[in-house]
mmCIF file of C-alpha atoms in Angstrom:
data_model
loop_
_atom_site.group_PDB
_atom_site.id
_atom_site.type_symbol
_atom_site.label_atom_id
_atom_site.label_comp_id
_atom_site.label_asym_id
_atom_site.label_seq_id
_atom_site.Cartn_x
_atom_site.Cartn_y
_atom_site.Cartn_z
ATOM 1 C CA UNK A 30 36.380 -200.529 -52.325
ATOM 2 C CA UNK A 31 35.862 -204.171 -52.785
ATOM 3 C CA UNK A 32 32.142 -205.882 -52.839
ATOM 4 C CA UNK A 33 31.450 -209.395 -52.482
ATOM 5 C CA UNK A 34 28.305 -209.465 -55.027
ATOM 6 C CA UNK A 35 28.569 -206.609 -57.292
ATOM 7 C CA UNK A 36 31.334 -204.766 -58.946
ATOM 8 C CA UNK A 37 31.679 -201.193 -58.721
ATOM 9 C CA UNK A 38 33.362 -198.709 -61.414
ATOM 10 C CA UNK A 39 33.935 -195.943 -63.310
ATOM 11 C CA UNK A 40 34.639 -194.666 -66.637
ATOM 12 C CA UNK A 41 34.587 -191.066 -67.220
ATOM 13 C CA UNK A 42 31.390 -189.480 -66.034
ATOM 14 C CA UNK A 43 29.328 -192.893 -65.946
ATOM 15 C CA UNK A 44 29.456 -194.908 -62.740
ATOM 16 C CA UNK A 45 28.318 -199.029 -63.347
ATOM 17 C CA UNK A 46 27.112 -201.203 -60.618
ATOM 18 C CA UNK A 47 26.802 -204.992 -61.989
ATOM 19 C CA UNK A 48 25.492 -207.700 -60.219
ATOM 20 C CA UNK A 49 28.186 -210.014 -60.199
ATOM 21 C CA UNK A 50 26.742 -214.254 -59.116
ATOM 22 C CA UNK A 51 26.855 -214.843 -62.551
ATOM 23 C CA UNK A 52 26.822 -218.720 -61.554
ATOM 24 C CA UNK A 53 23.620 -218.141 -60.271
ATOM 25 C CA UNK A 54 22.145 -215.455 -62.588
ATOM 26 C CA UNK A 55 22.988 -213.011 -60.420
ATOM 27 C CA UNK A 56 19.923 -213.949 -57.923
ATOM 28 C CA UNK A 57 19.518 -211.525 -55.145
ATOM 29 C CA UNK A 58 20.759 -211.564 -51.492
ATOM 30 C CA UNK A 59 20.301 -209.109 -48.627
ATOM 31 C CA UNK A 60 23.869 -208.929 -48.956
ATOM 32 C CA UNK A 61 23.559 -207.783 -52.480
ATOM 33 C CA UNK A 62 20.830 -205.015 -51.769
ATOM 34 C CA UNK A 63 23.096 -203.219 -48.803
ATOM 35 C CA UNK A 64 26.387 -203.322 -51.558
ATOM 36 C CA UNK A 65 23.609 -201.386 -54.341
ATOM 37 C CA UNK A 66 22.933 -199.009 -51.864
ATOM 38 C CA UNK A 67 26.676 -198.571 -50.768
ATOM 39 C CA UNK A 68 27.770 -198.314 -54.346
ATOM 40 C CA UNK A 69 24.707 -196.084 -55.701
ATOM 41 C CA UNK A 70 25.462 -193.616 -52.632
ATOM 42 C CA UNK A 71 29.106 -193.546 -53.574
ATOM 43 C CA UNK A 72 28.563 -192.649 -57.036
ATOM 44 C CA UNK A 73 25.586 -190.268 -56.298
ATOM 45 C CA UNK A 74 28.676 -188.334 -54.279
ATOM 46 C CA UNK A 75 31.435 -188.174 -56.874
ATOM 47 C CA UNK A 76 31.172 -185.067 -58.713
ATOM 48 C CA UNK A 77 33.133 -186.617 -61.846
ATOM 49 C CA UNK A 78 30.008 -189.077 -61.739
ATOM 50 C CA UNK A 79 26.670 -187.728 -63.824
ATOM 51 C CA UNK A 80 24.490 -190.691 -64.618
ATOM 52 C CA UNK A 81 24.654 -194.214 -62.539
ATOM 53 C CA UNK A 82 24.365 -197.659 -64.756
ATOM 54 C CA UNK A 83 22.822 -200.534 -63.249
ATOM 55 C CA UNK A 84 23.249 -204.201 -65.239
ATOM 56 C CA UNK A 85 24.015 -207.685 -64.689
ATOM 57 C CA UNK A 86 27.210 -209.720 -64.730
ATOM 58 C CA UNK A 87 27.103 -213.011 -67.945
ATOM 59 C CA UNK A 88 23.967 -213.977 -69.691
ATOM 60 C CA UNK A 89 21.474 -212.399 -67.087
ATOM 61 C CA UNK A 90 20.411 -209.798 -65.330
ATOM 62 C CA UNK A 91 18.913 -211.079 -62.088
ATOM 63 C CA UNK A 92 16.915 -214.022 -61.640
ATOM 64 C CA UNK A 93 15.435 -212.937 -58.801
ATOM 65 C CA UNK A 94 16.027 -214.139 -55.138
ATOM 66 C CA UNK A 95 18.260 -216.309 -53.702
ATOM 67 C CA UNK A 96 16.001 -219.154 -52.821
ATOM 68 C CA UNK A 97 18.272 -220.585 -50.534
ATOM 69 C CA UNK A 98 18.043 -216.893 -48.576
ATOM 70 C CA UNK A 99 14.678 -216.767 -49.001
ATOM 71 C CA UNK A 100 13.998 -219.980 -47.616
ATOM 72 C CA UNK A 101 16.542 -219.060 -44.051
ATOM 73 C CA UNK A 102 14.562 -215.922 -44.094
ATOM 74 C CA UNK A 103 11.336 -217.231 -43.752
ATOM 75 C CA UNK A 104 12.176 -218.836 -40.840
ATOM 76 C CA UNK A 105 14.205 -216.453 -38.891
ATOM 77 C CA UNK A 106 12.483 -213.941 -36.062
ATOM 78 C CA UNK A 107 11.758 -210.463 -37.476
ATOM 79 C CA UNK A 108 10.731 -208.998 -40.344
ATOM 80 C CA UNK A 109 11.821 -210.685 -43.495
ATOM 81 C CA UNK A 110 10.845 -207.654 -45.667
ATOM 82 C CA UNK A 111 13.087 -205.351 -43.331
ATOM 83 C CA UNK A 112 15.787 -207.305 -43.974
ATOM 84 C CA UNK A 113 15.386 -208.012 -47.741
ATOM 85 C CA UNK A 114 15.194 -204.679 -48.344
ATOM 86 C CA UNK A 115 18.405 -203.453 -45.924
ATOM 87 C CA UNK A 116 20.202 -200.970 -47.502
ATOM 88 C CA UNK A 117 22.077 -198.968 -44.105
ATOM 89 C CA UNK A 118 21.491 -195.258 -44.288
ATOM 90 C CA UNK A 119 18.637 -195.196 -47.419
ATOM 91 C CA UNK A 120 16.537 -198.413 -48.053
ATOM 92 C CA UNK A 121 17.061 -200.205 -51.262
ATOM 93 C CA UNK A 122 13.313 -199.285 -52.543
ATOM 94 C CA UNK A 123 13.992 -195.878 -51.777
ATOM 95 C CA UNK A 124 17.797 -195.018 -53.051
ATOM 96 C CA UNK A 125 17.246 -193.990 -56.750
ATOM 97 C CA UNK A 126 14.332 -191.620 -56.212
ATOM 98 C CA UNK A 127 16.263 -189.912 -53.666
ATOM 99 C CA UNK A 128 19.924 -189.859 -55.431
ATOM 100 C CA UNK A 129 21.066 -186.379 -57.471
ATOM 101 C CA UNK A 130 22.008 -188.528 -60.689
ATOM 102 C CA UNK A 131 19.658 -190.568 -63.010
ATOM 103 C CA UNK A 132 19.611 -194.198 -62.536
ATOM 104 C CA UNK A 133 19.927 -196.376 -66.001
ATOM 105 C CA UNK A 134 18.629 -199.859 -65.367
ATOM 106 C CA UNK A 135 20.556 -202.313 -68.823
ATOM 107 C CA UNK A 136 18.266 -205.192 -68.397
ATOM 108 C CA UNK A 137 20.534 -207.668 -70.592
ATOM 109 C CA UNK A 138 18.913 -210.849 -70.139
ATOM 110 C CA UNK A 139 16.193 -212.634 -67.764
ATOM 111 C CA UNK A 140 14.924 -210.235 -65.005
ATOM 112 C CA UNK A 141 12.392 -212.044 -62.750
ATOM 113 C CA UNK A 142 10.748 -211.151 -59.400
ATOM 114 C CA UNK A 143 12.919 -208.738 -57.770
ATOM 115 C CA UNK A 144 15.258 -209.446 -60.749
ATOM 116 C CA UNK A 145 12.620 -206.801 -62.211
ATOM 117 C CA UNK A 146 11.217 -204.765 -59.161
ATOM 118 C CA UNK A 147 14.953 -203.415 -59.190
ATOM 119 C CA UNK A 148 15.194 -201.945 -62.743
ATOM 120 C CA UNK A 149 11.482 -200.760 -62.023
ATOM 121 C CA UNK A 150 12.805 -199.087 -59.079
ATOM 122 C CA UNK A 151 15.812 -196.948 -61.391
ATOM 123 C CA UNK A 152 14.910 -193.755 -63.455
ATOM 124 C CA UNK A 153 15.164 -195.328 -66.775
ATOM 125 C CA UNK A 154 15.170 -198.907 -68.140
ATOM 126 C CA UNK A 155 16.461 -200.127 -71.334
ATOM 127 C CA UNK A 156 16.582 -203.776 -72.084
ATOM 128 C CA UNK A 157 17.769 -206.274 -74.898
ATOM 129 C CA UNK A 158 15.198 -207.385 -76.984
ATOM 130 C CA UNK A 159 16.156 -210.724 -76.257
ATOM 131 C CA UNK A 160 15.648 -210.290 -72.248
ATOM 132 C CA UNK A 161 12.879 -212.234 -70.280
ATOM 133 C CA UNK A 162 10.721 -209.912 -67.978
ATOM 134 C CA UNK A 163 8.084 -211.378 -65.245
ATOM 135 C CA UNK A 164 6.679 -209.776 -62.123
ATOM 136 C CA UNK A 165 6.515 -213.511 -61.196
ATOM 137 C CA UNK A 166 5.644 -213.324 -57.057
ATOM 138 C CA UNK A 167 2.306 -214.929 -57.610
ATOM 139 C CA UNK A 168 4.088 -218.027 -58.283
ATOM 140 C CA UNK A 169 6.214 -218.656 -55.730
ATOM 141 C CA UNK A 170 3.090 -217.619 -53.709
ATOM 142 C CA UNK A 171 4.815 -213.777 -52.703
ATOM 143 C CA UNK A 172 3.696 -210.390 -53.751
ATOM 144 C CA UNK A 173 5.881 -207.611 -55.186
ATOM 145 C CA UNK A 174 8.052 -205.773 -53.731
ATOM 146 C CA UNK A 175 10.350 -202.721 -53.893
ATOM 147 C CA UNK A 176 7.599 -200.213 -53.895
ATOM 148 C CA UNK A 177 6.457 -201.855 -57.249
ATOM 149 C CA UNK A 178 3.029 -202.026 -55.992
ATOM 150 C CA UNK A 179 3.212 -198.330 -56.443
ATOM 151 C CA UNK A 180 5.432 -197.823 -58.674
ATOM 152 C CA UNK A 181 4.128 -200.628 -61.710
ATOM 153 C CA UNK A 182 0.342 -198.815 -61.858
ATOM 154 C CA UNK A 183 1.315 -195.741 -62.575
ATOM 155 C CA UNK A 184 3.906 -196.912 -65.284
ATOM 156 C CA UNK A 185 1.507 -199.277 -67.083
ATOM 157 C CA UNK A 186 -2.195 -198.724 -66.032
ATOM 158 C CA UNK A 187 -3.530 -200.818 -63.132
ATOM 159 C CA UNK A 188 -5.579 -203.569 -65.881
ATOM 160 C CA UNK A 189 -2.237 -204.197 -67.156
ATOM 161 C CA UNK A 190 -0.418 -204.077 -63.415
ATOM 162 C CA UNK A 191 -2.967 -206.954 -62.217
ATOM 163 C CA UNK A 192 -2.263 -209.210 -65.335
ATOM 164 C CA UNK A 193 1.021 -209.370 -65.080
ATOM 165 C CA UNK A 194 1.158 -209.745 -61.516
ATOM 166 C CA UNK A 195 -2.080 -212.048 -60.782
ATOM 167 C CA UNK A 196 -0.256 -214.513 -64.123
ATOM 168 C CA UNK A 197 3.236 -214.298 -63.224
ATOM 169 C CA UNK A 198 3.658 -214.386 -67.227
ATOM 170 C CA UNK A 199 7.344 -213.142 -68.624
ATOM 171 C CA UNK A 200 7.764 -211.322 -71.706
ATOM 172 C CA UNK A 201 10.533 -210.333 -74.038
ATOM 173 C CA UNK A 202 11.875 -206.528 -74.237
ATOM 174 C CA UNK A 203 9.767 -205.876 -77.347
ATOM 175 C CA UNK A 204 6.498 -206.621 -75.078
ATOM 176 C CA UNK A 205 8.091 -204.453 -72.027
ATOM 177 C CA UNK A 206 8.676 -201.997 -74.189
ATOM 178 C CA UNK A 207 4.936 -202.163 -76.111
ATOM 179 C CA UNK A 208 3.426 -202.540 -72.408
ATOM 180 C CA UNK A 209 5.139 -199.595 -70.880
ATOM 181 C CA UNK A 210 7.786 -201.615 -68.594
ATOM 182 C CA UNK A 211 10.927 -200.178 -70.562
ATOM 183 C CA UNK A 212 11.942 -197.238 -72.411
ATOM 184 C CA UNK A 213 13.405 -198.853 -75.351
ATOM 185 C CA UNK A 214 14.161 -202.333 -75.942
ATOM 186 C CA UNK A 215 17.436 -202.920 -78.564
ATOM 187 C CA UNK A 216 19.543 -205.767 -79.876
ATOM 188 C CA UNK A 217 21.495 -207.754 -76.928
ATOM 189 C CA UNK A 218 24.725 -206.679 -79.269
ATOM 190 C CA UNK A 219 23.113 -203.071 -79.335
ATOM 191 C CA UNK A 220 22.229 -202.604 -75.661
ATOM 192 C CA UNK A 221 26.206 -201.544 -74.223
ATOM 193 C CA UNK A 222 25.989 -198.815 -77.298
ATOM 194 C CA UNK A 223 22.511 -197.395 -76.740
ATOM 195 C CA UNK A 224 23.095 -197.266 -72.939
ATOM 196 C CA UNK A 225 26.416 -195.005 -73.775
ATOM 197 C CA UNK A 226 24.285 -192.788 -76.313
ATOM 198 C CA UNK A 227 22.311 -191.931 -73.167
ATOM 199 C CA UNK A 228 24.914 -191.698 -70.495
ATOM 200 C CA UNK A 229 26.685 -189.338 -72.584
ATOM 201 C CA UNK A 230 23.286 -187.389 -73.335
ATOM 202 C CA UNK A 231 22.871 -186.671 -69.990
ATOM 203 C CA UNK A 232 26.606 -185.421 -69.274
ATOM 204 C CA UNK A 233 26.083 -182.879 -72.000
ATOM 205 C CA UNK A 234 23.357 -181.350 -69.928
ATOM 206 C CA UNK A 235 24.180 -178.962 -66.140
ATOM 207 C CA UNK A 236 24.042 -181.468 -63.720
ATOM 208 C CA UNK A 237 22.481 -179.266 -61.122
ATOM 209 C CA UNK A 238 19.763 -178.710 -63.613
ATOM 210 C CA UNK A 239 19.432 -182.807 -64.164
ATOM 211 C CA UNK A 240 19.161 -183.180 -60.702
ATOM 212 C CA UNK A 241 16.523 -180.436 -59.577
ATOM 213 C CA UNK A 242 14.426 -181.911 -62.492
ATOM 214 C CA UNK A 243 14.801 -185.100 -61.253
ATOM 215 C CA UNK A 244 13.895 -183.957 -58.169
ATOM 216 C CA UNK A 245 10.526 -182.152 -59.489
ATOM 217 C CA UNK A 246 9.627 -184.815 -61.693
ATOM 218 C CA UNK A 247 8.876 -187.568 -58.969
ATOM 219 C CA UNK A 248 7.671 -184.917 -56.515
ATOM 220 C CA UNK A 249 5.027 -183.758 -59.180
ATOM 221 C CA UNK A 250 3.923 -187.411 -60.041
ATOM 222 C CA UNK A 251 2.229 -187.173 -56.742
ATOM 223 C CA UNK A 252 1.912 -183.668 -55.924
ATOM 224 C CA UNK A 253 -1.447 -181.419 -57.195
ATOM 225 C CA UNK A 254 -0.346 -178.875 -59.797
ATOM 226 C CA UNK A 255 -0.334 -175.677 -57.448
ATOM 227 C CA UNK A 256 2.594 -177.885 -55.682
ATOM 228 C CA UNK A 257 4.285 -178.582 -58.638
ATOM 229 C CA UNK A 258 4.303 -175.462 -60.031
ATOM 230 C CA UNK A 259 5.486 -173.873 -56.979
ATOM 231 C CA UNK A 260 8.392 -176.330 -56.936
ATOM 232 C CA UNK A 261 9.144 -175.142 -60.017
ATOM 233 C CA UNK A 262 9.347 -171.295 -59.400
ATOM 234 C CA UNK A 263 11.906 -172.220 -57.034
ATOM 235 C CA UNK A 264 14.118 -174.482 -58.837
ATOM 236 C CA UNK A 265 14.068 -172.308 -61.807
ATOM 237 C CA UNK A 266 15.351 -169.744 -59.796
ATOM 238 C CA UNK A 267 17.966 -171.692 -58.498
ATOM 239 C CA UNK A 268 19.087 -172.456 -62.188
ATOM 240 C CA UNK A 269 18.840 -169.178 -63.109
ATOM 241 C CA UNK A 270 21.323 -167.614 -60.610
ATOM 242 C CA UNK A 271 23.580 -170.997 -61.111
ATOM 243 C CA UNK A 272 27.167 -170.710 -61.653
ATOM 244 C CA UNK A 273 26.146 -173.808 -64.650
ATOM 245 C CA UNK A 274 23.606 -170.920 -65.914
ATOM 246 C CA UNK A 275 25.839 -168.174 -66.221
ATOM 247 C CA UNK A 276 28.796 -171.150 -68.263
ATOM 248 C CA UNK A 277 25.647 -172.066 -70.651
ATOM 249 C CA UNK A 278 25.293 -168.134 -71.343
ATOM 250 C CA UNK A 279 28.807 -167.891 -72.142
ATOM 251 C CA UNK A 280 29.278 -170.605 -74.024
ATOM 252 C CA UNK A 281 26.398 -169.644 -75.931
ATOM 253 C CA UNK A 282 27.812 -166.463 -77.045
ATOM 254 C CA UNK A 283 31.512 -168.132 -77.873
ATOM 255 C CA UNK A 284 29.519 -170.608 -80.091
ATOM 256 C CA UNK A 285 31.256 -173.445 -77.791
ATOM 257 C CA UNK A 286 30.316 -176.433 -75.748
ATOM 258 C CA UNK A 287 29.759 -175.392 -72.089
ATOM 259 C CA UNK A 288 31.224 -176.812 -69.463
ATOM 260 C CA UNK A 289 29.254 -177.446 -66.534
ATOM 261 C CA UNK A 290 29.944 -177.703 -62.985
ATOM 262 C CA UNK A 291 27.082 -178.597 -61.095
ATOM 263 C CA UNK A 292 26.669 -175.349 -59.220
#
């Protein structure tokens, strides 16, 4: 289906969402939030689909919000959080942890404020070396958002969380990547290729496996071991009595490549 601020497709098993206001650096609207949601959900149902891409549309990734939005939201009734972070049936801050399919954040160029609280929000983040990073709220006299209050600590130690919230200071992808706030940070010319390298990783492995570990990962980042080993017992049961299981078995005895189904 069409979108009005992002563009939606698919090539193989990798579905791309790209924020598409190039004009404007691709700087966030409500409007923009509800059509990631729409498009991540859409993806996160297509069984050709294993891993989600998430990037920005000319020489930027997002440079944050709309300030002409902001500015009409600060003076309408309501909450202006609720409606920043709109998303219809799963809230923006919410929609990656919860989808089946890892989220790849390709942060190719400046990614400010919620330019940055978005690829924070996806499983994985890898960004051009030549891309310019800031948590920059403090600024424009706001505070993070996203869940990055939450999420940001835990990635990079809360010393490191305060400075680069309390400064508003950017840095480049080496320094995200040095400070914990990428993966891996590559060549602009480099980033399409090492983004692929991954996607295709991850479509080599059972998807129902990829997405129960998903789903035990961020569930024991916050559970207490006994939890997380429980959650584990069961899952690995599920995988073990798996249709995907029984293919890898098979395959491994025909000394071929297995194909998976996700069940």
């Amino acid at each position: 289906m069409g979108y009005e601020t992002i563009l939606a497709s698919k090539d193989g098993t990798v579905g791309t969402v790209t924020l598409n206001r190039p004009e404007k650096l691709n700087a966030y609207t409500n409007k923009m939030g509800a059509e990631i949601v729409e498009a991540f959900l859409a993806f996160d149902a297509d069984p050709e689909v294993r891993a989600v891409v998430l990037t920005g549309a000319g020489r930027g990734f997002c440079a944050g919000l709309d300030m002409a939005e902001a500015a009409a939201n600060s003076q309408a009734s309501g909450s202006a959080a609720a409606r920043l972070l709109a998303g219809g049936r799963v809230p923006l801050n919410k929609v990656v942890q919860e989808m089946r399919k890892p989220v790849i954040a390709a942060v190719n160029g400046v990614a400010v404020g919620i330019g940055f609280t978005l690829p924070l929000a996806c499983d994985i983040r890898i960004a051009a070396e030549e891309a310019r990073i800031g948590l920059i709220f403090a600024r424009a006299a706001l505070v993070p958002e996203l869940g990055s209050t939450y999420r940001l600590p835990r990635l990079i130690g809360l010393g490191r969380a305060l400075e680069l919230c309390c400064t508003g200071r950017t840095v480049d992808g080496k320094e995200a990547e040095r400070l914990g706030l990428v993966n891996r940070a590559v060549p602009l010319s480099k980033l399409p290729e090492t983004v692929k390298e991954l996607t295709d990783q991850i479509a080599e492995c059972g998807p129902l496996a990829v997405a129960l570990t998903k789903k035990g990962l961020y569930q024991g980042s916050i559970a207490d071991l006994d939890t997380a080993v429980s959650f584990e017992g069961i899952t690995l049961d599920t995988c073990f009595k798996s249709e995907d299981f029984r293919e890898y078995l098979q395959s491994f005895k025909e000394k071929r490549k297995p194909v998976f189904k996700g069940r």
